[in-house]
Amino acid sequence: MLVAERLQKIVLLVNERGSIRVTELSELCRVTEETIRKDLDKLESEGKLMRSHGGAVSVQDTQQEVPYFERETTNVEEKKQIAMAAVGLIEPRDRIILDASTTAWWIARYLPDAPLTVLTNSMKVALELSGKEKIQVISTGGILMSSSLSFVGPLTERSLETYHVDKMFLSCKGLHLSRGITEPNELQGLVKRKMIRQSDHVYLLADYSKFGVRSFTHVADWTEIHHLVTDARSDPAMIRELKEKGIEVTQLEG
């Protein structure tokens, strides 16, 4: 493969996946990781992608939230496993927040019909829980974002201020060692930031594809995250560093 062809392939892969690791690119392009790092430096200098911890991130539509129906079909098995592990962290009579992520929707699906209070800005989560009689569901209201089927805006944030919960479960677009937790949409990021402040214990749910990614809007620093639940494919080096920061990590087996 010629250098120009390899560079074109790298940009295509990054844009298709949103983010990709150096190790994966090395295998796919059949060159050393050092060569891939030099390629990524060149492509970043040309504005065709952005370097991240251990890989690269697409610069296409950085402020645009991925439509919900597209997120539903991405890394489904990992999200299911993470959601089932999260359900195991919920106890009867807990007061919890579920954000508008697809992983939160899987939590709603797997939750048993037990005495709980669930606060959410997600229409999908609220509808999923509506058939479970013992669960009290509180919807924030606000401006409906059709792309995520969630409520955002000042009314949503004011609604959240009136509540206090035991546990929050959120996902994100990116988690980065120095940048923290990030989202592509600023309004969604502001809502998640408010949710974190209203919660005693914050659980971050993220599959391997989120690691090393820096998205548009900052949501939280690592000091605000208590527990990370992730899958077996996540970057072990980054997990070690997060543990050193005091983050409790549950990494599922493959």
mmCIF file of N, CA, C and O in Angstrom, residues 134-225:
data_model
loop_
_atom_site.group_PDB
_atom_site.id
_atom_site.type_symbol
_atom_site.label_atom_id
_atom_site.label_comp_id
_atom_site.label_asym_id
_atom_site.label_seq_id
_atom_site.Cartn_x
_atom_site.Cartn_y
_atom_site.Cartn_z
ATOM 1 N N LYS A 134 -43.843 -0.582 40.093
ATOM 2 C CA LYS A 134 -43.210 -0.233 41.367
ATOM 3 C C LYS A 134 -42.169 0.868 41.228
ATOM 4 O O LYS A 134 -41.681 1.396 42.222
ATOM 5 N N ILE A 135 -41.828 1.201 39.989
ATOM 6 C CA ILE A 135 -40.819 2.240 39.751
ATOM 7 C C ILE A 135 -41.500 3.585 39.522
ATOM 8 O O ILE A 135 -42.336 3.724 38.617
ATOM 9 N N GLN A 136 -41.151 4.560 40.351
ATOM 10 C CA GLN A 136 -41.657 5.922 40.150
ATOM 11 C C GLN A 136 -40.747 6.632 39.156
ATOM 12 O O GLN A 136 -39.541 6.734 39.381
ATOM 13 N N VAL A 137 -41.327 7.113 38.061
ATOM 14 C CA VAL A 137 -40.553 7.765 37.006
ATOM 15 C C VAL A 137 -40.838 9.259 37.014
ATOM 16 O O VAL A 137 -42.008 9.677 36.982
ATOM 17 N N ILE A 138 -39.783 10.049 37.039
ATOM 18 C CA ILE A 138 -39.909 11.507 36.990
ATOM 19 C C ILE A 138 -39.191 12.009 35.749
ATOM 20 O O ILE A 138 -37.993 11.771 35.576
ATOM 21 N N SER A 139 -39.912 12.698 34.887
ATOM 22 C CA SER A 139 -39.320 13.263 33.679
ATOM 23 C C SER A 139 -39.021 14.739 33.903
ATOM 24 O O SER A 139 -39.830 15.461 34.503
ATOM 25 N N THR A 140 -37.886 15.185 33.421
ATOM 26 C CA THR A 140 -37.479 16.575 33.664
ATOM 27 C C THR A 140 -38.318 17.581 32.878
ATOM 28 O O THR A 140 -38.519 18.703 33.310
ATOM 29 N N GLY A 141 -38.786 17.184 31.681
ATOM 30 C CA GLY A 141 -39.369 18.172 30.780
ATOM 31 C C GLY A 141 -38.283 19.050 30.191
ATOM 32 O O GLY A 141 -37.098 18.880 30.493
ATOM 33 N N GLY A 142 -38.673 19.978 29.342
ATOM 34 C CA GLY A 142 -37.713 20.868 28.708
ATOM 35 C C GLY A 142 -37.903 20.912 27.210
ATOM 36 O O GLY A 142 -38.976 20.566 26.695
ATOM 37 N N ILE A 143 -36.876 21.315 26.490
ATOM 38 C CA ILE A 143 -36.910 21.372 25.027
ATOM 39 C C ILE A 143 -36.550 19.994 24.482
ATOM 40 O O ILE A 143 -35.511 19.438 24.827
ATOM 41 N N LEU A 144 -37.400 19.454 23.627
ATOM 42 C CA LEU A 144 -37.161 18.115 23.097
ATOM 43 C C LEU A 144 -36.158 18.166 21.949
ATOM 44 O O LEU A 144 -36.353 18.877 20.958
ATOM 45 N N MET A 145 -35.082 17.378 22.078
ATOM 46 C CA MET A 145 -34.126 17.209 20.989
ATOM 47 C C MET A 145 -34.492 15.935 20.244
ATOM 48 O O MET A 145 -34.412 14.828 20.797
ATOM 49 N N SER A 146 -34.898 16.081 18.996
ATOM 50 C CA SER A 146 -35.353 14.925 18.229
ATOM 51 C C SER A 146 -34.230 13.935 17.962
ATOM 52 O O SER A 146 -34.460 12.734 17.841
ATOM 53 N N SER A 147 -32.981 14.425 17.870
ATOM 54 C CA SER A 147 -31.859 13.544 17.561
ATOM 55 C C SER A 147 -31.590 12.535 18.672
ATOM 56 O O SER A 147 -31.141 11.417 18.420
ATOM 57 N N SER A 148 -31.870 12.932 19.915
ATOM 58 C CA SER A 148 -31.590 12.058 21.053
ATOM 59 C C SER A 148 -32.839 11.664 21.827
ATOM 60 O O SER A 148 -32.754 10.910 22.798
ATOM 61 N N LEU A 149 -33.997 12.179 21.401
ATOM 62 C CA LEU A 149 -35.261 11.923 22.116
ATOM 63 C C LEU A 149 -35.111 12.255 23.597
ATOM 64 O O LEU A 149 -35.535 11.501 24.479
ATOM 65 N N SER A 150 -34.494 13.409 23.848
ATOM 66 C CA SER A 150 -34.251 13.824 25.227
ATOM 67 C C SER A 150 -34.595 15.291 25.413
ATOM 68 O O SER A 150 -34.692 16.056 24.446
ATOM 69 N N PHE A 151 -34.785 15.671 26.680
ATOM 70 C CA PHE A 151 -35.096 17.053 27.016
ATOM 71 C C PHE A 151 -33.830 17.769 27.468
ATOM 72 O O PHE A 151 -33.037 17.226 28.256
ATOM 73 N N VAL A 152 -33.647 19.001 26.988
ATOM 74 C CA VAL A 152 -32.493 19.818 27.356
ATOM 75 C C VAL A 152 -32.958 21.251 27.559
ATOM 76 O O VAL A 152 -34.122 21.584 27.356
ATOM 77 N N GLY A 153 -32.035 22.114 27.977
ATOM 78 C CA GLY A 153 -32.340 23.530 28.091
ATOM 79 C C GLY A 153 -32.549 23.984 29.524
ATOM 80 O O GLY A 153 -32.496 23.192 30.474
ATOM 81 N N PRO A 154 -32.810 25.291 29.717
ATOM 82 C CA PRO A 154 -32.940 25.877 31.062
ATOM 83 C C PRO A 154 -34.023 25.220 31.915
ATOM 84 O O PRO A 154 -33.827 25.025 33.119
ATOM 85 N N LEU A 155 -35.173 24.882 31.314
ATOM 86 C CA LEU A 155 -36.238 24.246 32.091
ATOM 87 C C LEU A 155 -35.791 22.897 32.629
ATOM 88 O O LEU A 155 -36.075 22.531 33.778
ATOM 89 N N THR A 156 -35.075 22.132 31.813
ATOM 90 C CA THR A 156 -34.542 20.836 32.254
ATOM 91 C C THR A 156 -33.579 21.016 33.423
ATOM 92 O O THR A 156 -33.658 20.291 34.420
ATOM 93 N N GLU A 157 -32.687 21.983 33.301
ATOM 94 C CA GLU A 157 -31.700 22.213 34.357
ATOM 95 C C GLU A 157 -32.363 22.698 35.645
ATOM 96 O O GLU A 157 -31.983 22.267 36.745
ATOM 97 N N ARG A 158 -33.380 23.570 35.531
ATOM 98 C CA ARG A 158 -34.097 24.038 36.733
ATOM 99 C C ARG A 158 -34.850 22.888 37.394
ATOM 100 O O ARG A 158 -34.918 22.796 38.626
ATOM 101 N N SER A 159 -35.420 22.016 36.586
ATOM 102 C CA SER A 159 -36.125 20.851 37.122
ATOM 103 C C SER A 159 -35.178 19.973 37.939
ATOM 104 O O SER A 159 -35.510 19.506 39.035
ATOM 105 N N LEU A 160 -33.980 19.751 37.416
ATOM 106 C CA LEU A 160 -33.009 18.912 38.109
ATOM 107 C C LEU A 160 -32.591 19.504 39.454
ATOM 108 O O LEU A 160 -32.281 18.768 40.404
ATOM 109 N N GLU A 161 -32.584 20.826 39.553
ATOM 110 C CA GLU A 161 -32.166 21.487 40.789
ATOM 111 C C GLU A 161 -33.068 21.155 41.964
ATOM 112 O O GLU A 161 -32.658 21.271 43.121
ATOM 113 N N THR A 162 -34.288 20.724 41.707
ATOM 114 C CA THR A 162 -35.245 20.447 42.785
ATOM 115 C C THR A 162 -35.088 19.045 43.356
ATOM 116 O O THR A 162 -35.796 18.680 44.297
ATOM 117 N N TYR A 163 -34.187 18.241 42.796
ATOM 118 C CA TYR A 163 -34.049 16.846 43.229
ATOM 119 C C TYR A 163 -32.630 16.546 43.715
ATOM 120 O O TYR A 163 -31.671 17.212 43.348
ATOM 121 N N HIS A 164 -32.557 15.502 44.539
ATOM 122 C CA HIS A 164 -31.266 14.969 44.981
ATOM 123 C C HIS A 164 -31.365 13.449 44.929
ATOM 124 O O HIS A 164 -32.348 12.862 45.415
ATOM 125 N N VAL A 165 -30.368 12.792 44.327
ATOM 126 C CA VAL A 165 -30.448 11.336 44.154
ATOM 127 C C VAL A 165 -29.224 10.648 44.757
ATOM 128 O O VAL A 165 -28.201 11.275 45.017
ATOM 129 N N ASP A 166 -29.377 9.328 44.955
ATOM 130 C CA ASP A 166 -28.281 8.530 45.492
ATOM 131 C C ASP A 166 -27.222 8.236 44.436
ATOM 132 O O ASP A 166 -26.018 8.298 44.702
ATOM 133 N N LYS A 167 -27.691 7.887 43.227
ATOM 134 C CA LYS A 167 -26.778 7.414 42.184
ATOM 135 C C LYS A 167 -27.160 7.979 40.830
ATOM 136 O O LYS A 167 -28.338 8.100 40.510
ATOM 137 N N MET A 168 -26.144 8.301 40.035
ATOM 138 C CA MET A 168 -26.361 8.705 38.652
ATOM 139 C C MET A 168 -25.611 7.755 37.736
ATOM 140 O O MET A 168 -24.480 7.368 38.022
ATOM 141 N N PHE A 169 -26.256 7.404 36.629
ATOM 142 C CA PHE A 169 -25.630 6.555 35.615
ATOM 143 C C PHE A 169 -25.617 7.333 34.301
ATOM 144 O O PHE A 169 -26.675 7.686 33.775
ATOM 145 N N LEU A 170 -24.426 7.608 33.785
ATOM 146 C CA LEU A 170 -24.323 8.365 32.551
ATOM 147 C C LEU A 170 -23.310 7.739 31.620
ATOM 148 O O LEU A 170 -22.400 7.033 32.050
ATOM 149 N N SER A 171 -23.493 8.018 30.342
ATOM 150 C CA SER A 171 -22.490 7.679 29.352
ATOM 151 C C SER A 171 -22.033 8.979 28.700
ATOM 152 O O SER A 171 -22.439 10.071 29.110
ATOM 153 N N CYS A 172 -21.185 8.886 27.695
ATOM 154 C CA CYS A 172 -20.621 10.082 27.094
ATOM 155 C C CYS A 172 -20.063 9.735 25.717
ATOM 156 O O CYS A 172 -20.035 8.576 25.313
ATOM 157 N N LYS A 173 -19.632 10.757 25.000
ATOM 158 C CA LYS A 173 -18.966 10.544 23.706
ATOM 159 C C LYS A 173 -17.495 10.220 23.892
ATOM 160 O O LYS A 173 -16.928 9.392 23.185
ATOM 161 N N GLY A 174 -16.872 10.891 24.869
ATOM 162 C CA GLY A 174 -15.442 10.688 25.037
ATOM 163 C C GLY A 174 -15.003 10.754 26.484
ATOM 164 O O GLY A 174 -15.560 11.510 27.282
ATOM 165 N N LEU A 175 -14.006 9.944 26.824
ATOM 166 C CA LEU A 175 -13.327 10.071 28.105
ATOM 167 C C LEU A 175 -11.830 10.096 27.849
ATOM 168 O O LEU A 175 -11.294 9.245 27.157
ATOM 169 N N HIS A 176 -11.194 11.124 28.400
ATOM 170 C CA HIS A 176 -9.797 11.412 28.113
ATOM 171 C C HIS A 176 -9.099 11.726 29.430
ATOM 172 O O HIS A 176 -9.675 12.397 30.305
ATOM 173 N N LEU A 177 -7.867 11.268 29.598
ATOM 174 C CA LEU A 177 -7.174 11.425 30.869
ATOM 175 C C LEU A 177 -7.071 12.881 31.315
ATOM 176 O O LEU A 177 -7.299 13.202 32.477
ATOM 177 N N SER A 178 -6.720 13.778 30.405
ATOM 178 C CA SER A 178 -6.555 15.179 30.777
ATOM 179 C C SER A 178 -7.814 16.007 30.552
ATOM 180 O O SER A 178 -8.095 16.935 31.305
ATOM 181 N N ARG A 179 -8.586 15.656 29.546
ATOM 182 C CA ARG A 179 -9.786 16.426 29.205
ATOM 183 C C ARG A 179 -10.995 16.015 30.039
ATOM 184 O O ARG A 179 -11.925 16.795 30.224
ATOM 185 N N GLY A 180 -11.004 14.797 30.552
ATOM 186 C CA GLY A 180 -12.140 14.338 31.340
ATOM 187 C C GLY A 180 -13.263 13.792 30.475
ATOM 188 O O GLY A 180 -13.022 13.171 29.445
ATOM 189 N N ILE A 181 -14.498 14.075 30.885
ATOM 190 C CA ILE A 181 -15.686 13.550 30.218
ATOM 191 C C ILE A 181 -16.231 14.614 29.266
ATOM 192 O O ILE A 181 -16.434 15.766 29.669
ATOM 193 N N THR A 182 -16.494 14.233 28.013
ATOM 194 C CA THR A 182 -16.944 15.216 27.023
ATOM 195 C C THR A 182 -18.122 14.699 26.201
ATOM 196 O O THR A 182 -18.352 13.500 26.095
ATOM 197 N N GLU A 183 -18.847 15.653 25.613
ATOM 198 C CA GLU A 183 -20.025 15.382 24.788
ATOM 199 C C GLU A 183 -19.956 16.230 23.511
ATOM 200 O O GLU A 183 -19.361 17.303 23.516
ATOM 201 N N PRO A 184 -20.586 15.794 22.417
ATOM 202 C CA PRO A 184 -20.578 16.592 21.190
ATOM 203 C C PRO A 184 -21.537 17.777 21.225
ATOM 204 O O PRO A 184 -21.338 18.756 20.524
ATOM 205 N N ASN A 185 -22.581 17.696 22.064
ATOM 206 C CA ASN A 185 -23.614 18.731 22.076
ATOM 207 C C ASN A 185 -23.568 19.504 23.391
ATOM 208 O O ASN A 185 -23.627 18.915 24.472
ATOM 209 N N GLU A 186 -23.476 20.811 23.305
ATOM 210 C CA GLU A 186 -23.317 21.641 24.500
ATOM 211 C C GLU A 186 -24.531 21.577 25.421
ATOM 212 O O GLU A 186 -24.392 21.484 26.647
ATOM 213 N N LEU A 187 -25.739 21.621 24.864
ATOM 214 C CA LEU A 187 -26.945 21.571 25.694
ATOM 215 C C LEU A 187 -27.036 20.257 26.462
ATOM 216 O O LEU A 187 -27.386 20.233 27.641
ATOM 217 N N GLN A 188 -26.708 19.152 25.779
ATOM 218 C CA GLN A 188 -26.710 17.856 26.446
ATOM 219 C C GLN A 188 -25.643 17.814 27.534
ATOM 220 O O GLN A 188 -25.856 17.258 28.622
ATOM 221 N N GLY A 189 -24.491 18.402 27.244
ATOM 222 C CA GLY A 189 -23.419 18.441 28.231
ATOM 223 C C GLY A 189 -23.801 19.206 29.488
ATOM 224 O O GLY A 189 -23.470 18.790 30.608
ATOM 225 N N LEU A 190 -24.513 20.322 29.322
ATOM 226 C CA LEU A 190 -24.943 21.118 30.470
ATOM 227 C C LEU A 190 -25.919 20.349 31.350
ATOM 228 O O LEU A 190 -25.866 20.437 32.582
ATOM 229 N N VAL A 191 -26.806 19.589 30.728
ATOM 230 C CA VAL A 191 -27.764 18.783 31.495
ATOM 231 C C VAL A 191 -27.030 17.704 32.293
ATOM 232 O O VAL A 191 -27.306 17.488 33.480
ATOM 233 N N LYS A 192 -26.085 17.033 31.669
ATOM 234 C CA LYS A 192 -25.337 15.984 32.366
ATOM 235 C C LYS A 192 -24.515 16.569 33.514
ATOM 236 O O LYS A 192 -24.375 15.949 34.576
ATOM 237 N N ARG A 193 -23.980 17.759 33.298
ATOM 238 C CA ARG A 193 -23.213 18.420 34.353
ATOM 239 C C ARG A 193 -24.098 18.696 35.562
ATOM 240 O O ARG A 193 -23.693 18.485 36.711
ATOM 241 N N LYS A 194 -25.320 19.157 35.298
ATOM 242 C CA LYS A 194 -26.273 19.419 36.386
ATOM 243 C C LYS A 194 -26.664 18.123 37.085
ATOM 244 O O LYS A 194 -26.773 18.069 38.321
ATOM 245 N N MET A 195 -26.877 17.051 36.329
ATOM 246 C CA MET A 195 -27.220 15.753 36.912
ATOM 247 C C MET A 195 -26.138 15.277 37.876
ATOM 248 O O MET A 195 -26.432 14.754 38.955
ATOM 249 N N ILE A 196 -24.877 15.448 37.480
ATOM 250 C CA ILE A 196 -23.759 15.027 38.318
ATOM 251 C C ILE A 196 -23.790 15.770 39.655
ATOM 252 O O ILE A 196 -23.585 15.181 40.723
ATOM 253 N N ARG A 197 -24.093 17.063 39.614
ATOM 254 C CA ARG A 197 -24.089 17.873 40.825
ATOM 255 C C ARG A 197 -25.222 17.510 41.775
ATOM 256 O O ARG A 197 -25.149 17.813 42.975
ATOM 257 N N GLN A 198 -26.266 16.876 41.259
ATOM 258 C CA GLN A 198 -27.414 16.511 42.102
ATOM 259 C C GLN A 198 -27.300 15.077 42.624
ATOM 260 O O GLN A 198 -28.245 14.567 43.206
ATOM 261 N N SER A 199 -26.152 14.434 42.417
ATOM 262 C CA SER A 199 -26.004 13.013 42.735
ATOM 263 C C SER A 199 -24.901 12.772 43.757
ATOM 264 O O SER A 199 -23.852 13.402 43.719
ATOM 265 N N ASP A 200 -25.150 11.814 44.660
ATOM 266 C CA ASP A 200 -24.132 11.437 45.645
ATOM 267 C C ASP A 200 -23.018 10.610 45.022
ATOM 268 O O ASP A 200 -21.853 10.778 45.371
ATOM 269 N N HIS A 201 -23.382 9.697 44.142
ATOM 270 C CA HIS A 201 -22.412 8.757 43.574
ATOM 271 C C HIS A 201 -22.617 8.693 42.065
ATOM 272 O O HIS A 201 -23.733 8.460 41.601
ATOM 273 N N VAL A 202 -21.544 8.908 41.298
ATOM 274 C CA VAL A 202 -21.645 8.994 39.841
ATOM 275 C C VAL A 202 -20.962 7.796 39.191
ATOM 276 O O VAL A 202 -19.767 7.567 39.391
ATOM 277 N N TYR A 203 -21.746 7.051 38.416
ATOM 278 C CA TYR A 203 -21.240 5.898 37.669
ATOM 279 C C TYR A 203 -21.140 6.270 36.190
ATOM 280 O O TYR A 203 -22.143 6.657 35.579
ATOM 281 N N LEU A 204 -19.950 6.140 35.631
ATOM 282 C CA LEU A 204 -19.741 6.384 34.207
ATOM 283 C C LEU A 204 -19.753 5.053 33.469
ATOM 284 O O LEU A 204 -19.035 4.120 33.830
ATOM 285 N N LEU A 205 -20.577 4.966 32.441
ATOM 286 C CA LEU A 205 -20.730 3.739 31.655
ATOM 287 C C LEU A 205 -20.173 4.007 30.267
ATOM 288 O O LEU A 205 -20.715 4.828 29.526
ATOM 289 N N ALA A 206 -19.082 3.339 29.904
ATOM 290 C CA ALA A 206 -18.438 3.658 28.628
ATOM 291 C C ALA A 206 -17.762 2.430 28.039
ATOM 292 O O ALA A 206 -16.969 1.767 28.720
ATOM 293 N N ASP A 207 -18.051 2.140 26.767
ATOM 294 C CA ASP A 207 -17.374 1.033 26.094
ATOM 295 C C ASP A 207 -16.025 1.506 25.545
ATOM 296 O O ASP A 207 -15.690 2.692 25.599
ATOM 297 N N TYR A 208 -15.269 0.567 25.009
ATOM 298 C CA TYR A 208 -13.885 0.822 24.590
ATOM 299 C C TYR A 208 -13.749 1.956 23.577
ATOM 300 O O TYR A 208 -12.723 2.641 23.525
ATOM 301 N N SER A 209 -14.774 2.171 22.736
ATOM 302 C CA SER A 209 -14.673 3.169 21.672
ATOM 303 C C SER A 209 -14.631 4.596 22.199
ATOM 304 O O SER A 209 -14.263 5.522 21.471
ATOM 305 N N LYS A 210 -15.005 4.811 23.472
ATOM 306 C CA LYS A 210 -15.024 6.158 24.046
ATOM 307 C C LYS A 210 -13.661 6.565 24.613
ATOM 308 O O LYS A 210 -13.420 7.741 24.868
ATOM 309 N N PHE A 211 -12.771 5.587 24.808
ATOM 310 C CA PHE A 211 -11.497 5.846 25.484
ATOM 311 C C PHE A 211 -10.565 6.692 24.601
ATOM 312 O O PHE A 211 -10.375 6.418 23.429
ATOM 313 N N GLY A 212 -9.984 7.731 25.213
ATOM 314 C CA GLY A 212 -9.047 8.586 24.517
ATOM 315 C C GLY A 212 -9.683 9.639 23.641
ATOM 316 O O GLY A 212 -8.983 10.435 23.018
ATOM 317 N N VAL A 213 -11.008 9.683 23.604
ATOM 318 C CA VAL A 213 -11.718 10.616 22.725
ATOM 319 C C VAL A 213 -11.951 11.948 23.440
ATOM 320 O O VAL A 213 -12.353 11.974 24.605
ATOM 321 N N ARG A 214 -11.710 13.043 22.726
ATOM 322 C CA ARG A 214 -12.017 14.384 23.231
ATOM 323 C C ARG A 214 -13.094 14.978 22.343
ATOM 324 O O ARG A 214 -12.839 15.330 21.201
ATOM 325 N N SER A 215 -14.280 15.098 22.876
ATOM 326 C CA SER A 215 -15.369 15.680 22.101
ATOM 327 C C SER A 215 -15.462 17.179 22.375
ATOM 328 O O SER A 215 -14.592 17.758 23.032
ATOM 329 N N PHE A 216 -16.515 17.814 21.906
ATOM 330 C CA PHE A 216 -16.601 19.276 21.853
ATOM 331 C C PHE A 216 -16.791 19.943 23.217
ATOM 332 O O PHE A 216 -16.121 20.921 23.542
ATOM 333 N N THR A 217 -17.698 19.418 24.029
ATOM 334 C CA THR A 217 -18.098 20.090 25.264
ATOM 335 C C THR A 217 -17.642 19.325 26.500
ATOM 336 O O THR A 217 -17.925 18.139 26.642
ATOM 337 N N HIS A 218 -16.974 20.014 27.400
ATOM 338 C CA HIS A 218 -16.534 19.404 28.656
ATOM 339 C C HIS A 218 -17.723 19.208 29.585
ATOM 340 O O HIS A 218 -18.534 20.113 29.794
ATOM 341 N N VAL A 219 -17.834 18.011 30.158
ATOM 342 C CA VAL A 219 -18.940 17.687 31.071
ATOM 343 C C VAL A 219 -18.451 17.598 32.510
ATOM 344 O O VAL A 219 -19.068 18.173 33.416
ATOM 345 N N ALA A 220 -17.364 16.867 32.739
ATOM 346 C CA ALA A 220 -16.909 16.656 34.116
ATOM 347 C C ALA A 220 -15.428 16.309 34.153
ATOM 348 O O ALA A 220 -14.877 15.764 33.193
ATOM 349 N N ASP A 221 -14.804 16.634 35.285
ATOM 350 C CA ASP A 221 -13.435 16.196 35.548
ATOM 351 C C ASP A 221 -13.491 14.824 36.215
ATOM 352 O O ASP A 221 -14.532 14.403 36.734
ATOM 353 N N TRP A 222 -12.352 14.147 36.266
ATOM 354 C CA TRP A 222 -12.305 12.821 36.886
ATOM 355 C C TRP A 222 -12.582 12.875 38.379
ATOM 356 O O TRP A 222 -13.017 11.877 38.966
ATOM 357 N N THR A 223 -12.353 14.011 39.006
ATOM 358 C CA THR A 223 -12.644 14.145 40.436
ATOM 359 C C THR A 223 -14.138 14.036 40.726
ATOM 360 O O THR A 223 -14.534 13.807 41.878
ATOM 361 N N GLU A 224 -14.980 14.194 39.694
ATOM 362 C CA GLU A 224 -16.433 14.117 39.871
ATOM 363 C C GLU A 224 -17.003 12.730 39.564
ATOM 364 O O GLU A 224 -18.193 12.500 39.732
ATOM 365 N N ILE A 225 -16.151 11.818 39.096
ATOM 366 C CA ILE A 225 -16.575 10.456 38.743
ATOM 367 C C ILE A 225 -16.086 9.489 39.814
ATOM 368 O O ILE A 225 -14.919 9.503 40.192
#
